[in-house]
PDB file of C-alpha atoms and ligand atoms in Angstrom:
ATOM      1  CA  UNK C   1      56.898  90.495 108.633  1.00 48.00           C
ATOM      2  CA  UNK C   2      57.905  88.426 105.825  1.00 51.00           C
ATOM      3  CA  UNK C   3      60.407  90.914 104.980  1.00 54.00           C
ATOM      4  CA  UNK C   4      61.877  91.338 108.494  1.00 51.00           C
ATOM      5  CA  UNK C   5      62.380  87.431 108.540  1.00 54.00           C
ATOM      6  CA  UNK C   6      64.289  87.792 105.126  1.00 50.00           C
ATOM      7  CA  UNK C   7      66.461  90.856 106.489  1.00 52.00           C
ATOM      8  CA  UNK C   8      67.521  88.731 109.405  1.00 51.00           C
ATOM      9  CA  UNK C   9      68.158  85.757 107.318  1.00 48.00           C
ATOM     10  CA  UNK C  10      70.440  87.952 105.025  1.00 48.00           C
ATOM     11  CA  UNK C  11      72.004  89.559 107.976  1.00 49.00           C
ATOM     12  CA  UNK C  12      72.953  85.987 109.468  1.00 49.00           C
ATOM     13  CA  UNK C  13      74.316  85.070 105.920  1.00 50.00           C
ATOM     14  CA  UNK C  14      76.272  88.268 105.579  1.00 50.00           C
ATOM     15  CA  UNK C  15      78.029  88.300 109.160  1.00 49.00           C
ATOM     16  CA  UNK C  16      78.370  84.599 109.679  1.00 45.00           C
ATOM     17  CA  UNK C  17      81.359  84.173 107.135  1.00 47.00           C
ATOM     18  CA  UNK C  18      83.008  87.103 108.123  1.00 49.00           C
ATOM     19  CA  UNK C  19      83.092  86.128 111.739  1.00 50.00           C
ATOM     20  CA  UNK C  20      84.290  82.418 110.939  1.00 46.00           C
ATOM     21  CA  UNK C  21      87.197  84.058 108.709  1.00 52.00           C
ATOM     22  CA  UNK C  22      88.136  86.341 111.324  1.00 64.00           C
ATOM     23  CA  UNK C  23      90.270  83.782 113.387  1.00 71.00           C
ATOM     24  CA  UNK C  24      92.128  86.315 115.412  1.00 91.00           C
ATOM     25  CA  UNK C  25      92.609  88.913 112.469  1.00 97.00           C
ATOM     26  CA  UNK C  26      91.474  91.803 114.484  1.00 98.00           C
ATOM     27  CA  UNK C  27      91.958  93.632 117.521  1.00 98.00           C
ATOM     28  CA  UNK C  28      90.421  96.612 119.398  1.00 98.00           C
ATOM     29  CA  UNK C  29      92.511  99.098 121.185  1.00 98.00           C
ATOM     30  CA  UNK C  30      91.524 101.910 123.569  1.00 98.00           C
ATOM     31  CA  UNK C  31      92.879 105.260 124.178  1.00 98.00           C
ATOM     32  CA  UNK C  32      92.058 107.523 127.017  1.00 98.00           C
ATOM     33  CA  UNK C  33      92.114 110.865 128.606  1.00 98.00           C
ATOM     34  CA  UNK C  34      95.232 110.109 130.363  1.00 98.00           C
ATOM     35  CA  UNK C  35      97.090 109.669 127.095  1.00 98.00           C
ATOM     36  CA  UNK C  36      97.411 106.023 127.189  1.00 98.00           C
ATOM     37  CA  UNK C  37      96.709 103.050 125.104  1.00 98.00           C
ATOM     38  CA  UNK C  38      95.617 100.041 126.939  1.00 98.00           C
ATOM     39  CA  UNK C  39      97.985  97.802 124.719  1.00 98.00           C
ATOM     40  CA  UNK C  40     101.504  97.891 124.533  1.00 98.00           C
ATOM     41  CA  UNK C  41     101.948  95.234 121.704  1.00 98.00           C
ATOM     42  CA  UNK C  42      99.764  93.513 119.101  1.00 98.00           C
ATOM     43  CA  UNK C  43     100.677  90.417 117.367  1.00 97.00           C
ATOM     44  CA  UNK C  44      99.307  89.462 113.821  1.00 97.00           C
ATOM     45  CA  UNK C  45      98.995  86.041 112.649  1.00 96.00           C
ATOM     46  CA  UNK C  46     100.542  85.616 109.318  1.00 92.00           C
ATOM     47  CA  UNK C  47      97.816  83.575 108.327  1.00 94.00           C
ATOM     48  CA  UNK C  48      95.697  86.580 107.978  1.00 96.00           C
ATOM     49  CA  UNK C  49      94.897  88.366 104.657  1.00 96.00           C
ATOM     50  CA  UNK C  50      93.693  91.542 106.329  1.00 97.00           C
ATOM     51  CA  UNK C  51      94.019  92.681 110.026  1.00 98.00           C
ATOM     52  CA  UNK C  52      91.241  94.948 111.333  1.00 98.00           C
ATOM     53  CA  UNK C  53      92.233  97.619 114.063  1.00 98.00           C
ATOM     54  CA  UNK C  54      89.446  99.193 115.798  1.00 98.00           C
ATOM     55  CA  UNK C  55      90.373 102.341 117.871  1.00 98.00           C
ATOM     56  CA  UNK C  56      88.186 103.456 120.718  1.00 98.00           C
ATOM     57  CA  UNK C  57      88.604 106.750 122.432  1.00 98.00           C
ATOM     58  CA  UNK C  58      87.096 105.874 125.817  1.00 98.00           C
ATOM     59  CA  UNK C  59      87.931 109.354 127.449  1.00 98.00           C
ATOM     60  CA  UNK C  60      85.522 112.346 127.274  1.00 98.00           C
ATOM     61  CA  UNK C  61      88.029 115.111 126.267  1.00 98.00           C
ATOM     62  CA  UNK C  62      87.779 116.411 122.611  1.00 98.00           C
ATOM     63  CA  UNK C  63      89.818 115.650 119.631  1.00 97.00           C
ATOM     64  CA  UNK C  64      91.262 119.193 119.720  1.00 97.00           C
ATOM     65  CA  UNK C  65      92.807 118.778 123.087  1.00 97.00           C
ATOM     66  CA  UNK C  66      93.177 114.783 123.501  1.00 98.00           C
ATOM     67  CA  UNK C  67      92.970 113.540 119.815  1.00 98.00           C
ATOM     68  CA  UNK C  68      94.187 109.851 119.353  1.00 98.00           C
ATOM     69  CA  UNK C  69      95.040 107.834 116.306  1.00 98.00           C
ATOM     70  CA  UNK C  70      96.547 104.892 115.403  1.00 98.00           C
ATOM     71  CA  UNK C  71      99.458 105.057 112.942  1.00 98.00           C
ATOM     72  CA  UNK C  72     101.702 101.871 112.115  1.00 98.00           C
ATOM     73  CA  UNK C  73     105.336 102.315 110.681  1.00 98.00           C
ATOM     74  CA  UNK C  74     108.420 100.424 111.070  1.00 98.00           C
ATOM     75  CA  UNK C  75     109.903 100.964 114.216  1.00 98.00           C
ATOM     76  CA  UNK C  76     112.908 102.359 112.666  1.00 98.00           C
ATOM     77  CA  UNK C  77     110.898 104.975 111.051  1.00 98.00           C
ATOM     78  CA  UNK C  78     108.519 105.884 114.390  1.00 98.00           C
ATOM     79  CA  UNK C  79     110.625 108.789 115.697  1.00 96.00           C
ATOM     80  CA  UNK C  80     111.022 110.425 112.223  1.00 97.00           C
ATOM     81  CA  UNK C  81     107.262 110.239 111.282  1.00 98.00           C
ATOM     82  CA  UNK C  82     106.273 111.323 114.780  1.00 97.00           C
ATOM     83  CA  UNK C  83     108.409 114.355 114.800  1.00 95.00           C
ATOM     84  CA  UNK C  84     106.923 115.390 111.323  1.00 96.00           C
ATOM     85  CA  UNK C  85     103.547 115.143 112.648  1.00 96.00           C
ATOM     86  CA  UNK C  86     103.163 118.782 114.024  1.00 94.00           C
ATOM     87  CA  UNK C  87     103.964 120.016 110.392  1.00 95.00           C
ATOM     88  CA  UNK C  88     101.415 117.896 108.709  1.00 96.00           C
ATOM     89  CA  UNK C  89      98.919 119.620 111.038  1.00 96.00           C
ATOM     90  CA  UNK C  90      95.512 119.179 112.266  1.00 94.00           C
ATOM     91  CA  UNK C  91      93.962 119.221 108.796  1.00 96.00           C
ATOM     92  CA  UNK C  92      95.801 116.056 107.800  1.00 97.00           C
ATOM     93  CA  UNK C  93      95.010 114.343 111.436  1.00 96.00           C
ATOM     94  CA  UNK C  94      98.733 114.851 112.069  1.00 98.00           C
ATOM     95  CA  UNK C  95     100.028 112.372 109.524  1.00 98.00           C
ATOM     96  CA  UNK C  96     102.039 113.709 106.566  1.00 96.00           C
ATOM     97  CA  UNK C  97      99.877 113.048 103.405  1.00 96.00           C
ATOM     98  CA  UNK C  98     101.182 109.929 101.174  1.00 95.00           C
ATOM     99  CA  UNK C  99     103.880 109.120 103.302  1.00 97.00           C
ATOM    100  CA  UNK C 100     105.546 105.932 102.408  1.00 97.00           C
ATOM    101  CA  UNK C 101     106.668 105.232 105.890  1.00 98.00           C
ATOM    102  CA  UNK C 102     103.264 105.100 107.145  1.00 98.00           C
ATOM    103  CA  UNK C 103     101.863 101.614 106.436  1.00 98.00           C
ATOM    104  CA  UNK C 104      98.367 102.368 107.782  1.00 98.00           C
ATOM    105  CA  UNK C 105      96.651 105.046 110.110  1.00 98.00           C
ATOM    106  CA  UNK C 106      93.071 105.782 111.420  1.00 98.00           C
ATOM    107  CA  UNK C 107      91.692 109.217 111.426  1.00 98.00           C
ATOM    108  CA  UNK C 108      92.111 111.231 114.707  1.00 98.00           C
ATOM    109  CA  UNK C 109      89.059 110.840 117.116  1.00 98.00           C
ATOM    110  CA  UNK C 110      88.032 112.296 120.355  1.00 98.00           C
ATOM    111  CA  UNK C 111      86.330 110.903 123.481  1.00 98.00           C
ATOM    112  CA  UNK C 112      83.500 108.726 123.018  1.00 98.00           C
ATOM    113  CA  UNK C 113      84.268 107.991 119.086  1.00 98.00           C
ATOM    114  CA  UNK C 114      85.580 105.004 117.549  1.00 98.00           C
ATOM    115  CA  UNK C 115      87.264 104.303 114.253  1.00 98.00           C
ATOM    116  CA  UNK C 116      88.875 101.447 112.401  1.00 98.00           C
ATOM    117  CA  UNK C 117      91.599 100.784 109.767  1.00 98.00           C
ATOM    118  CA  UNK C 118      92.259  97.422 107.742  1.00 98.00           C
ATOM    119  CA  UNK C 119      95.994  96.660 107.481  1.00 98.00           C
ATOM    120  CA  UNK C 120      97.154  94.340 104.430  1.00 96.00           C
ATOM    121  CA  UNK C 121      99.039  91.774 106.134  1.00 97.00           C
ATOM    122  CA  UNK C 122     100.972  91.343 102.823  1.00 94.00           C
ATOM    123  CA  UNK C 123     102.655  94.585 103.249  1.00 93.00           C
ATOM    124  CA  UNK C 124     104.105  93.354 106.392  1.00 97.00           C
ATOM    125  CA  UNK C 125     107.184  91.005 106.832  1.00 95.00           C
ATOM    126  CA  UNK C 126     107.595  88.386 109.742  1.00 94.00           C
ATOM    127  CA  UNK C 127     110.467  89.127 111.856  1.00 92.00           C
ATOM    128  CA  UNK C 128     110.387  92.899 111.171  1.00 97.00           C
ATOM    129  CA  UNK C 129     109.875  95.311 113.989  1.00 98.00           C
ATOM    130  CA  UNK C 130     106.844  97.383 113.677  1.00 98.00           C
ATOM    131  CA  UNK C 131     105.367 100.076 116.061  1.00 98.00           C
ATOM    132  CA  UNK C 132     102.043 101.798 116.327  1.00 98.00           C
ATOM    133  CA  UNK C 133     101.578 105.247 118.000  1.00 98.00           C
ATOM    134  CA  UNK C 134      99.377 108.080 118.217  1.00 98.00           C
ATOM    135  CA  UNK C 135     100.643 111.055 116.258  1.00 98.00           C
ATOM    136  CA  UNK C 136      98.882 113.705 118.065  1.00 98.00           C
ATOM    137  CA  UNK C 137     101.904 116.101 119.039  1.00 96.00           C
ATOM    138  CA  UNK C 138     103.517 114.998 122.150  1.00 95.00           C
ATOM    139  CA  UNK C 139     101.299 111.882 122.357  1.00 98.00           C
ATOM    140  CA  UNK C 140     103.806 109.290 120.741  1.00 97.00           C
ATOM    141  CA  UNK C 141     106.216 109.196 123.855  1.00 95.00           C
ATOM    142  CA  UNK C 142     103.437 107.583 126.040  1.00 97.00           C
ATOM    143  CA  UNK C 143     101.001 106.205 123.401  1.00 98.00           C
ATOM    144  CA  UNK C 144     103.090 103.691 121.477  1.00 98.00           C
ATOM    145  CA  UNK C 145     103.470  99.907 121.255  1.00 98.00           C
ATOM    146  CA  UNK C 146     105.053  97.311 119.196  1.00 98.00           C
ATOM    147  CA  UNK C 147     103.520  95.297 116.468  1.00 98.00           C
ATOM    148  CA  UNK C 148     104.647  91.576 115.123  1.00 97.00           C
ATOM    149  CA  UNK C 149     103.660  89.383 112.723  1.00 96.00           C
ATOM    150  CA  UNK C 150     104.101  85.748 113.609  1.00 92.00           C
TER     151      UNK C 150
HETATM  152 CO1  LIG S 201      96.832 110.774 121.321  1.00 95.22          CO
END
């Protein structure tokens, strides 16, 4: 019993400061079986050091047929990066390895799964146009949005 209380106290200690420091430095975005994200834009406060993106696939279809990931590039790079996704292949989650144009990306997930990635805000510039998208072949046309730092 004593150890349980200690564990609870430690858990509070561990999560308290993290929640307090969060201050809008995270978001949750959902992808579904209709090949849609539930957000068309994400705004990152420039006061954030890191910004956590949690991707939830709220559909039922498997990764092989309705896979979703969250890939961040400059808007100017989106189309070229998306067009090279098929060549990168399923083994790389449709993201070309070590691609300098890819600022951050999650792994590819299927229905019922979730994943997350942390974006280093120091890598982003206020005023630059960024876009996020799903790099599963054919999805980016519908599954994309804009990201800005303000
Ligand atoms: Co997708």
